[in-house]
Amino acid sequence: MSIIALSDDDPLDHSATVPTVDLVAIHGLYEGQLDTWTDPQTTLLWLRDLFPHNELNVRVLAYGYGTASLLEPGGTADGILPHATSFIAELCAFRGLSNTSERPIIFVCHGFGGILLKRALVFSSASQGDHVQHRRSIYTSTHAILFMGTPHNGMSKDAILGLSKHRLRGPSQFSLSLLKSSEVLTNITDLFSPLMKQFMISYFWEQRDTTVRSFKGRIVDEISAAPTWHNVDRCGLLANHSGMVKFGNSQDRGYPVVFATLRRYIKSAPEVISSRWRQQKPIVEEHRIGVQIQPQDKPAAAEPTQTGITTDPEDINEIYAVLRSSSNYFTGRKLYSADLKEAFSAPRSQSISHRQKVFVVFGLGGSGKTQFCLKYIEDNKSSYWGVFWIDASSDENAESGFASMALQAGKGASFAAGIHWLSSQSKPWMLVIDNADDVEMDITKYFPSGSNGHILVTTRNPEVATSQATIGSFCFRGMDPDEATALLLRSAHLFSAETSNDQSKELARGIALELGYLALALTHAGATIRRHIYTLDKYLHYYLGWRREMMSQSSIGDADDANIITTWEIPFRKIEARPSVDYRDAVDVMHIFAFMHFESIPESIFQAFWNSANGAETSLAGHPDILQNLSMLNEEAHARMRKAFRVLCDYSIIDYDPEQKSCSLHPVVHTWARRRLAPNEYARWLTCTTSMIAQCISSNLEASGREFRRQLISHIDAVLRSLQHRFPSLPETAKQADELEKFASVYAENGLWKQARSLLRKVIEWRAKTLGKRHMETLRAQKRLADIHWNLFEVESCVGIQRDLLWSHWLFRSSVSDWVIWPPWYPDHVSYCVALSDLTQSLWLAGKLDLSQWVGERAVNGLTKHLGPDDPITLNAMFNLGRTYHHLREYKKSYEYLVCVVKKRKHFFGLDHPDTLMARTELGTSYHAFGRISLAEKMIGNVLEARKRTLGEEHAYTLWSVIEYSKVLCDLGRCEQAVTMLEDIVPIVTRTLGEDHVGMSFTQSNLARAYAISKRWTEAADILKKLTVADKIADHPDRVNIMCGYIHVRVKMGQLEETEDDCKELLDAITKQKVISLRDPLTFGIAETLVNIYQQTRRDGEIALLKKQLPGLETKLEERSTCENSIFSELYAAKSELKGKPGLGNRISS
């Protein structure tokens, strides 16, 4: 029997004094049932020979269990729970036979014995049924626990390795589960914590080192043995781990405090436990009666909702946007799959009636979470209109995934567009959010709103399941032992009837146990056996030796990672040892992959590298041979690369998708592939990978390569993280600066302006410090940074940089002839004129139209002189100047430039090139200004459709085209259509650009105009009032335009006099700050409004002063004396309403 009575208590001797308390001792892993408590010098077993059990009326019991099966590698598949349940069963039986089931219990536990007890008490407390109440008696009767050297938070790796009896083979998988931060121990602690308030607890820890073999230190340190809890006693004992529970006499170190603690608990136990039993019995009886009277008929299940998984055999799948397939060797988890399908199919509860169904699969890395989800969606995709996969290993990757989704849907490549598009779908869809492991990530922002979808999340973070799962979760650790065995045999190609027998299954079970039943480790092990590196019967022996070596490395502290890494390391070292070219290339490719992102590594990256490096003046020193051999033909290069891929695939080190032509690695393997490298090798391969990616990026950013460059973003993110870790002062060399500049260009091309801005600032800082502020490479990076500020509408920063660039180019003139010009302070060499052209568009954006015109004319003249009128650089300057002319109302000049630019860009770049579309848009607005409205509608409408097709419906430039098109519709008398279009894009602008973006002001002001033309004055006034408050830039023409519109609307609402202050403020800004011209129609419109106010209030003197302040006003008023409408009415009316009427509208259209 596993329980030995150490006291004199005889349950059959009724004449003896009946003990009032049971003292139960539970030993640890490394000593036996009695040896644990026996002093080796005196052979005194203190619980029997020293402790006064008769005096204190205590029965002392020692519990024993088999430790050999736990410590022996491959010995048993049993975990802690089976031992815990056996302990409860045996203790219940022992106490039941002596009719002492309600007697108080005090436990004394050494080492692992405390872990066993904690799990046992959790099991006991959960025994609620009428037929298992006897098991609960242990929990109810427990009064106090002495934890002596119990590793609540785990043991150090060195301690476990030192205590292992197998020097070559190392510790068992069970021993490794006791490592610090072990998920097994964490789960037990989480389960036990709610029960602690029921017990009196004392923690004891060792204060002397243990020396065993090569180990010297504390087996269980204080932090692990005595966690800080409220209302818990803590005490250190001056002994090592073994000696802390051995006492030779009553004065021995530690015995007095242990004895005093026990005596105190013994005295208080009877009263406390007796009271607890009195409280417990009515509860048990009430529960028993409740069970008996429960109705037997279950309510009928509700009908499945439209968002449950359909049982219709018809396949409704239209979109399957998943770039990976499940492994050919995947097996098992069928019950999980059935439960998951049932959870998704069940009717929605009231609490989630307006939310998506979210199911979370969490657990260890390598436990098969991703493969399970891949297999599930493959089996069930016919039930969903769309299936989508998002890599959530970082926020950047998740947002990029949604942006790709939006681009494929034709909405524009932005995160907001993607998540909104999926939220708006009425058909059932499935979204898998994979690798959401970052504890700092707010995963909820990746949950589309609504209730038409199913969301499946994989994560290592159990908190995600607790906080975000709405319909359930699975915790994946190891597989079921039988399924794990089958997976190993299948992966090893030993699963058929011919190759599989009882002996091979038994060998496979032992291997599966030591691999922790982890799916990824089993797959790697199977590949090793399949490739004949080790046979099935020899694998475990060699594996254990390899694992011990891996565990000795400081970078591995987790047993599960050790299992995966060891199974990966065995075949990889064999590949490293092979001399053939294929195998050498495979090793080199793996080192490159280690610094890329682990998902979707495109095969085309190698081709792009070879193409760009061939003929380029690029040093390939330090690059592997597969990258250096540029003399190979394309077919030879591809064949060599695919042979390397095949080697890695054959050993299950990477996955290769032939359809997508891309590779992927498991995250745990990917991390280890970097960590295993020595510092110098780490730096070499990081540098090589960075150089390779940068080399793939053309400086010209050709449109044909845009999709390929977008695929590089996740890999750029990955190398940047490693670079910043390895080089804190990045960049540290000219080469690194060049690479960062290229990465910034890809970010900028894909609208990731802030990431690009951050990189370029670092590049500029390094180049200015090492090369000089005026060096051409520094200036090039500054030019790109200015462009990024422009796209972020950070106008002040943009203009500041461009002014500095202009001065630099003024100083730096490449030849003497550039100085021999009159006047010399107005140079016209090309670099200076390009800087002028850039400044032209920024000054236009800033509203400095007169200055923009002056700068733009100099740029066009200089570039035309040196490059000719057909050069794309000259055309760009002409476009910028033409746009400025348009906003200065010099429509004829604007038209001439824009017609020329459109014609030549169509010839050079094509009709749908972004630059051509930009020019066509401006030409359409020019037609609009001339009153050629039908032609404007056709041109702007065509641009709108082209941008929808090439950029997506929610791209900023597409939205810009919508606004321009709405203006044309208003002037065609189709105001309601314009209003609908503008109202529809307001939420899009909000989520893609933001409430404070200038694009929102542009959208709202045009919506207000459409409302005004539709005579919806109140709605127009509400919008314009908000815009006037929000827009604080007093000296910008757009503010003048908005304020004038607000004045016009209020006049139409009969609020003429209320506009006086606004008119005075605007006129003051115009006359003093020259925001717009004094002869601009808006200026005269403001003055006309003031004259009307003064006339109504008979303030003739102020009218005279106004005419004196504004030259030409009197003449303008005389000209308009016969006009029916005010200037504002004509400016803000639809042009269709002004046909045939004299006045300003007709003059503008001429």
Coordinates of C-alpha atoms in Angstrom, one line a residue, residues 693-1073:
I693 CA 16.3 42.6 -49.9
A694 CA 17.7 46.1 -50.5
Q695 CA 19.2 45.0 -53.8
C696 CA 15.8 43.8 -55.0
I697 CA 14.4 47.3 -54.7
S698 CA 14.9 49.3 -57.8
S699 CA 15.8 53.0 -57.3
N700 CA 13.4 53.9 -60.0
L701 CA 10.4 52.1 -58.4
E702 CA 9.0 51.0 -61.7
A703 CA 5.2 50.5 -61.7
S704 CA 5.6 46.9 -62.9
G705 CA 7.4 45.9 -59.7
R706 CA 5.0 47.5 -57.2
E707 CA 3.2 44.3 -56.3
F708 CA 6.5 42.5 -55.7
R709 CA 7.8 45.3 -53.5
R710 CA 4.6 45.2 -51.5
Q711 CA 5.3 41.6 -50.7
L712 CA 8.7 42.7 -49.2
I713 CA 7.2 44.8 -46.5
S714 CA 6.9 42.1 -43.9
H715 CA 10.5 41.0 -44.6
I716 CA 11.7 44.6 -44.4
D717 CA 10.0 44.8 -41.0
A718 CA 11.7 41.7 -39.9
V719 CA 15.2 42.7 -40.9
L720 CA 14.8 46.1 -39.4
R721 CA 13.8 44.6 -36.0
S722 CA 17.0 42.5 -36.1
L723 CA 19.1 45.4 -37.3
Q724 CA 17.9 47.7 -34.5
H725 CA 18.6 45.0 -32.0
R726 CA 22.1 44.3 -33.4
F727 CA 23.0 47.9 -34.2
P728 CA 21.5 50.3 -31.6
S729 CA 22.8 53.4 -33.5
L730 CA 21.5 52.3 -36.9
P731 CA 22.7 53.2 -39.5
E732 CA 26.3 52.8 -38.7
T733 CA 27.7 52.6 -42.3
A734 CA 27.1 54.2 -45.6
K735 CA 25.8 50.8 -46.9
Q736 CA 23.3 50.6 -44.1
A737 CA 22.1 54.2 -44.8
D738 CA 21.6 53.3 -48.5
E739 CA 19.6 50.2 -47.5
L740 CA 17.4 52.1 -45.1
E741 CA 16.7 54.7 -47.7
K742 CA 15.5 52.0 -50.1
F743 CA 13.3 50.5 -47.4
A744 CA 11.8 53.9 -46.7
S745 CA 11.0 54.2 -50.4
V746 CA 9.0 51.0 -50.3
Y747 CA 7.2 52.1 -47.2
A748 CA 6.4 55.4 -48.8
E749 CA 5.2 53.8 -52.0
N750 CA 2.7 51.8 -50.0
G751 CA 1.4 54.7 -48.0
L752 CA 3.3 53.8 -44.8
W753 CA 4.5 57.4 -44.5
K754 CA 5.3 57.5 -40.8
Q755 CA 7.6 54.4 -41.0
A756 CA 9.3 56.0 -44.0
R757 CA 9.7 59.3 -42.2
S758 CA 11.3 57.6 -39.2
L759 CA 13.9 55.8 -41.4
L760 CA 14.8 58.8 -43.5
R761 CA 15.4 60.9 -40.5
K762 CA 17.9 58.4 -39.3
V763 CA 19.6 58.3 -42.7
I764 CA 19.8 62.1 -42.9
E765 CA 21.2 62.4 -39.4
W766 CA 23.9 59.9 -40.2
R767 CA 24.8 61.4 -43.6
A768 CA 24.8 64.9 -42.3
K769 CA 27.2 63.9 -39.6
T770 CA 29.6 61.8 -41.7
L771 CA 29.2 63.1 -45.3
G772 CA 28.1 66.7 -44.6
K773 CA 24.8 68.5 -44.7
R774 CA 25.3 69.6 -48.3
H775 CA 26.4 66.2 -49.7
M776 CA 24.4 65.1 -52.6
E777 CA 23.3 61.8 -50.9
T778 CA 22.2 63.8 -47.9
L779 CA 20.2 66.1 -50.1
R780 CA 18.6 63.2 -51.9
A781 CA 17.3 61.8 -48.7
Q782 CA 16.1 65.2 -47.6
K783 CA 14.1 65.5 -50.9
R784 CA 12.4 62.2 -50.1
L785 CA 11.7 63.3 -46.6
A786 CA 10.1 66.5 -47.9
D787 CA 7.9 64.4 -50.2
I788 CA 6.8 62.3 -47.2
H789 CA 5.9 65.4 -45.2
W790 CA 3.9 66.6 -48.2
N791 CA 1.9 63.4 -48.3
L792 CA 1.3 63.6 -44.6
F793 CA 0.1 67.2 -45.1
E794 CA 2.9 68.4 -42.8
V795 CA 3.2 71.4 -44.9
E796 CA 5.3 73.6 -42.7
S797 CA 8.0 70.8 -42.3
C798 CA 7.9 70.1 -46.0
V799 CA 8.4 73.8 -47.0
G800 CA 11.2 74.2 -44.4
I801 CA 13.2 71.2 -45.8
Q802 CA 12.6 72.4 -49.4
R803 CA 13.8 75.9 -48.6
D804 CA 16.9 74.4 -47.1
L805 CA 17.4 72.2 -50.2
L806 CA 16.9 75.2 -52.4
W807 CA 19.7 77.1 -50.6
S808 CA 22.0 74.0 -50.8
H809 CA 21.5 73.8 -54.6
W810 CA 22.0 77.6 -54.8
L811 CA 25.4 77.1 -53.2
F812 CA 26.3 73.8 -55.0
R813 CA 26.7 74.4 -58.7
S814 CA 28.4 71.6 -60.6
S815 CA 30.2 73.7 -63.2
V816 CA 31.6 77.3 -63.6
S817 CA 28.9 78.0 -66.2
D818 CA 26.3 77.7 -63.6
W819 CA 27.8 80.7 -61.9
V820 CA 28.3 82.7 -65.1
I821 CA 24.7 83.8 -65.2
W822 CA 23.1 87.2 -64.7
P823 CA 22.0 87.9 -62.1
P824 CA 24.0 85.2 -60.3
W825 CA 21.5 85.1 -57.4
Y826 CA 18.9 83.7 -59.8
P827 CA 20.6 80.5 -61.0
D828 CA 18.8 78.1 -63.4
H829 CA 20.9 74.9 -63.3
V830 CA 18.8 71.7 -63.3
S831 CA 19.1 70.6 -59.6
Y832 CA 18.2 74.1 -58.5
C833 CA 15.2 74.2 -60.8
V834 CA 14.0 70.8 -59.6
A835 CA 14.1 72.1 -56.1
L836 CA 12.1 75.1 -57.3
S837 CA 9.5 72.8 -58.8
D838 CA 9.2 70.8 -55.6
L839 CA 8.7 74.0 -53.7
T840 CA 6.0 75.2 -56.2
Q841 CA 3.7 72.4 -55.2
S842 CA 4.3 72.8 -51.5
L843 CA 3.6 76.5 -51.6
W844 CA 0.5 75.7 -53.5
L845 CA -0.6 73.3 -50.8
A846 CA 0.3 75.9 -48.1
G847 CA -1.9 78.5 -49.9
K848 CA 1.0 80.8 -50.8
L849 CA -0.2 81.1 -54.4
D850 CA 1.6 84.2 -55.5
L851 CA 4.9 82.9 -54.3
S852 CA 4.1 79.4 -55.8
Q853 CA 3.5 81.2 -59.2
W854 CA 6.8 83.1 -59.0
V855 CA 8.8 80.0 -58.0
G856 CA 7.0 77.8 -60.5
E857 CA 7.7 80.1 -63.5
R858 CA 11.4 80.1 -62.7
A859 CA 11.4 76.3 -62.5
V860 CA 9.6 75.9 -65.8
N861 CA 11.8 78.3 -67.6
G862 CA 15.1 76.8 -66.3
L863 CA 14.1 73.2 -66.9
T864 CA 12.8 74.0 -70.4
K865 CA 16.1 75.7 -71.2
H866 CA 18.3 72.8 -70.1
L867 CA 16.2 69.7 -70.5
G868 CA 13.6 70.7 -73.1
P869 CA 9.8 70.8 -72.9
D870 CA 9.4 67.1 -73.3
D871 CA 11.5 65.9 -70.4
P872 CA 9.4 64.3 -67.6
I873 CA 11.1 66.5 -65.1
T874 CA 10.1 69.6 -67.1
L875 CA 6.5 68.2 -67.4
N876 CA 6.3 67.8 -63.7
A877 CA 7.3 71.5 -63.2
M878 CA 4.7 72.5 -65.8
F879 CA 2.0 70.6 -64.0
N880 CA 2.8 72.2 -60.7
L881 CA 2.7 75.6 -62.2
G882 CA -0.5 74.9 -64.1
R883 CA -2.2 73.8 -61.0
T884 CA -1.1 77.0 -59.2
Y885 CA -2.4 79.1 -62.1
H886 CA -5.8 77.4 -61.8
H887 CA -6.1 78.3 -58.2
L888 CA -5.1 81.9 -59.0
R889 CA -8.0 81.9 -61.4
E890 CA -5.7 82.3 -64.4
Y891 CA -7.6 79.6 -66.2
K892 CA -6.2 80.2 -69.7
K893 CA -2.6 79.8 -68.6
S894 CA -3.5 76.8 -66.5
Y895 CA -5.3 75.2 -69.4
E896 CA -2.4 75.6 -71.8
Y897 CA 0.1 73.9 -69.5
L898 CA -2.2 71.1 -68.5
V899 CA -3.2 70.2 -72.1
C900 CA 0.5 70.0 -72.9
V901 CA 1.3 67.8 -69.8
V902 CA -1.6 65.4 -70.4
K903 CA -0.7 64.9 -74.0
K904 CA 2.9 64.1 -73.4
R905 CA 2.4 62.0 -70.2
K906 CA -0.2 59.9 -72.1
H907 CA 2.5 59.4 -74.8
F908 CA 5.4 58.6 -72.4
F909 CA 3.6 56.8 -69.5
G910 CA 0.2 55.7 -70.7
L911 CA -3.4 56.8 -70.0
D912 CA -3.7 55.2 -66.5
H913 CA -0.2 56.0 -65.1
P914 CA -0.6 57.8 -61.7
D915 CA 1.1 61.0 -63.0
T916 CA -1.1 61.0 -66.1
L917 CA -4.3 60.6 -64.0
M918 CA -3.2 63.5 -61.8
A919 CA -2.8 65.7 -64.8
R920 CA -6.1 64.6 -66.4
T921 CA -7.9 65.4 -63.1
E922 CA -6.5 69.0 -63.1
L923 CA -7.3 69.4 -66.8
G924 CA -10.9 68.3 -66.0
T925 CA -11.1 71.0 -63.4
S926 CA -9.8 73.4 -66.0
Y927 CA -12.6 72.4 -68.4
H928 CA -15.0 72.9 -65.5
A929 CA -13.8 76.4 -64.8
F930 CA -14.3 77.3 -68.5
G931 CA -17.9 76.1 -68.3
R932 CA -17.2 73.1 -70.6
I933 CA -19.0 71.0 -68.0
S934 CA -19.9 68.0 -70.2
L935 CA -16.3 67.6 -71.2
A936 CA -15.2 68.0 -67.5
E937 CA -17.7 65.3 -66.5
K938 CA -16.4 62.9 -69.0
M939 CA -12.7 63.4 -68.1
I940 CA -13.1 63.5 -64.4
G941 CA -15.5 60.5 -64.5
N942 CA -12.9 58.5 -66.5
V943 CA -10.2 59.3 -64.0
L944 CA -12.5 58.3 -61.2
E945 CA -13.1 54.9 -62.8
A946 CA -9.4 54.4 -63.6
R947 CA -8.4 55.2 -60.0
K948 CA -11.0 52.8 -58.6
R949 CA -9.6 50.1 -60.9
T950 CA -5.9 50.8 -60.2
L951 CA -5.8 52.2 -56.7
G952 CA -9.1 51.0 -55.1
E953 CA -12.3 52.7 -54.1
E954 CA -10.9 54.0 -50.8
H955 CA -7.5 55.3 -51.9
A956 CA -7.0 59.0 -51.1
Y957 CA -6.7 60.0 -54.7
T958 CA -9.8 58.1 -55.6
L959 CA -11.7 60.0 -52.9
W960 CA -10.3 63.2 -54.4
S961 CA -11.7 62.3 -57.8
V962 CA -15.1 61.7 -56.1
I963 CA -15.1 65.2 -54.7
E964 CA -14.1 66.7 -58.1
Y965 CA -16.8 64.7 -59.8
S966 CA -19.4 65.8 -57.3
K967 CA -18.6 69.5 -58.2
V968 CA -19.3 68.8 -61.8
L969 CA -22.6 67.0 -60.9
C970 CA -23.7 70.0 -58.9
D971 CA -23.2 72.3 -61.9
L972 CA -25.1 69.8 -64.1
G973 CA -28.1 70.1 -61.8
R974 CA -27.6 66.6 -60.3
C975 CA -27.2 67.8 -56.8
E976 CA -28.9 64.9 -55.1
Q977 CA -26.5 62.5 -56.8
A978 CA -23.6 64.6 -55.7
V979 CA -24.9 64.8 -52.1
T980 CA -25.2 61.0 -52.0
M981 CA -21.7 60.5 -53.3
L982 CA -20.2 62.9 -50.8
E983 CA -22.2 61.5 -47.8
D984 CA -21.1 58.0 -48.7
I985 CA -17.4 58.9 -48.6
V986 CA -17.5 60.9 -45.3
P987 CA -17.1 57.7 -43.2
I988 CA -14.4 56.4 -45.6
V989 CA -12.4 59.6 -45.2
T990 CA -12.9 59.4 -41.5
R991 CA -11.4 55.9 -41.2
T992 CA -8.7 56.2 -43.9
L993 CA -7.5 59.8 -43.4
G994 CA -8.9 60.9 -40.0
E995 CA -11.2 63.6 -38.8
D996 CA -8.5 66.2 -38.7
H997 CA -7.0 65.6 -42.1
V998 CA -7.3 68.3 -44.7
G999 CA -9.0 65.8 -46.9
M1000 CA -11.9 65.8 -44.4
S1001 CA -12.2 69.6 -44.6
F1002 CA -12.2 69.3 -48.4
T1003 CA -14.9 66.7 -48.4
Q1004 CA -17.1 68.5 -45.9
S1005 CA -16.8 71.9 -47.6
N1006 CA -17.9 70.4 -50.9
L1007 CA -20.8 68.6 -49.2
A1008 CA -21.9 71.9 -47.7
R1009 CA -21.8 73.4 -51.2
A1010 CA -24.0 70.6 -52.5
Y1011 CA -26.4 71.1 -49.7
A1012 CA -26.5 74.9 -50.4
I1013 CA -27.2 74.4 -54.1
S1014 CA -30.0 72.0 -53.0
K1015 CA -31.4 74.8 -50.8
R1016 CA -30.6 72.7 -47.7
W1017 CA -29.3 75.8 -45.9
T1018 CA -29.4 74.5 -42.3
E1019 CA -27.4 71.4 -43.1
A1020 CA -24.9 73.5 -45.1
A1021 CA -24.6 76.0 -42.2
D1022 CA -24.0 73.3 -39.6
I1023 CA -21.1 71.8 -41.6
L1024 CA -19.5 75.2 -42.4
K1025 CA -19.8 76.4 -38.8
K1026 CA -17.8 73.4 -37.6
L1027 CA -15.2 73.9 -40.3
T1028 CA -14.7 77.5 -39.5
V1029 CA -14.0 76.6 -35.8
A1030 CA -11.8 73.7 -36.7
D1031 CA -9.7 75.5 -39.4
K1032 CA -7.2 77.7 -37.5
I1033 CA -5.0 78.6 -40.5
A1034 CA -6.2 82.2 -40.9
D1035 CA -3.9 83.0 -43.9
H1036 CA -4.9 80.0 -46.1
P1037 CA -7.2 80.6 -49.2
D1038 CA -9.2 77.5 -48.2
R1039 CA -10.3 79.2 -45.0
V1040 CA -11.4 82.2 -46.9
N1041 CA -13.4 80.0 -49.3
I1042 CA -15.1 78.2 -46.3
M1043 CA -15.8 81.5 -44.5
C1044 CA -17.3 83.0 -47.6
G1045 CA -19.5 80.0 -48.1
Y1046 CA -20.7 80.3 -44.5
I1047 CA -21.4 84.0 -45.0
H1048 CA -23.4 83.2 -48.2
V1049 CA -25.5 80.5 -46.5
R1050 CA -26.4 82.7 -43.5
V1051 CA -27.4 85.5 -45.8
K1052 CA -29.7 83.1 -47.6
M1053 CA -31.1 82.1 -44.2
G1054 CA -31.9 85.8 -43.5
Q1055 CA -29.0 86.3 -41.1
L1056 CA -27.3 89.1 -43.0
E1057 CA -26.3 91.3 -40.1
E1058 CA -24.8 88.4 -38.2
T1059 CA -22.1 88.1 -40.9
E1060 CA -20.6 91.5 -40.4
D1061 CA -17.8 90.5 -38.1
D1062 CA -16.8 87.6 -40.3
C1063 CA -16.7 89.9 -43.3
K1064 CA -14.5 92.4 -41.6
E1065 CA -12.1 89.7 -40.3
L1066 CA -11.8 88.2 -43.8
L1067 CA -11.3 91.6 -45.5
D1068 CA -8.7 92.5 -42.9
A1069 CA -6.8 89.3 -43.6
I1070 CA -7.0 89.8 -47.4
T1071 CA -5.8 93.5 -47.3
K1072 CA -3.0 92.9 -44.7
Q1073 CA -1.8 89.3 -45.3

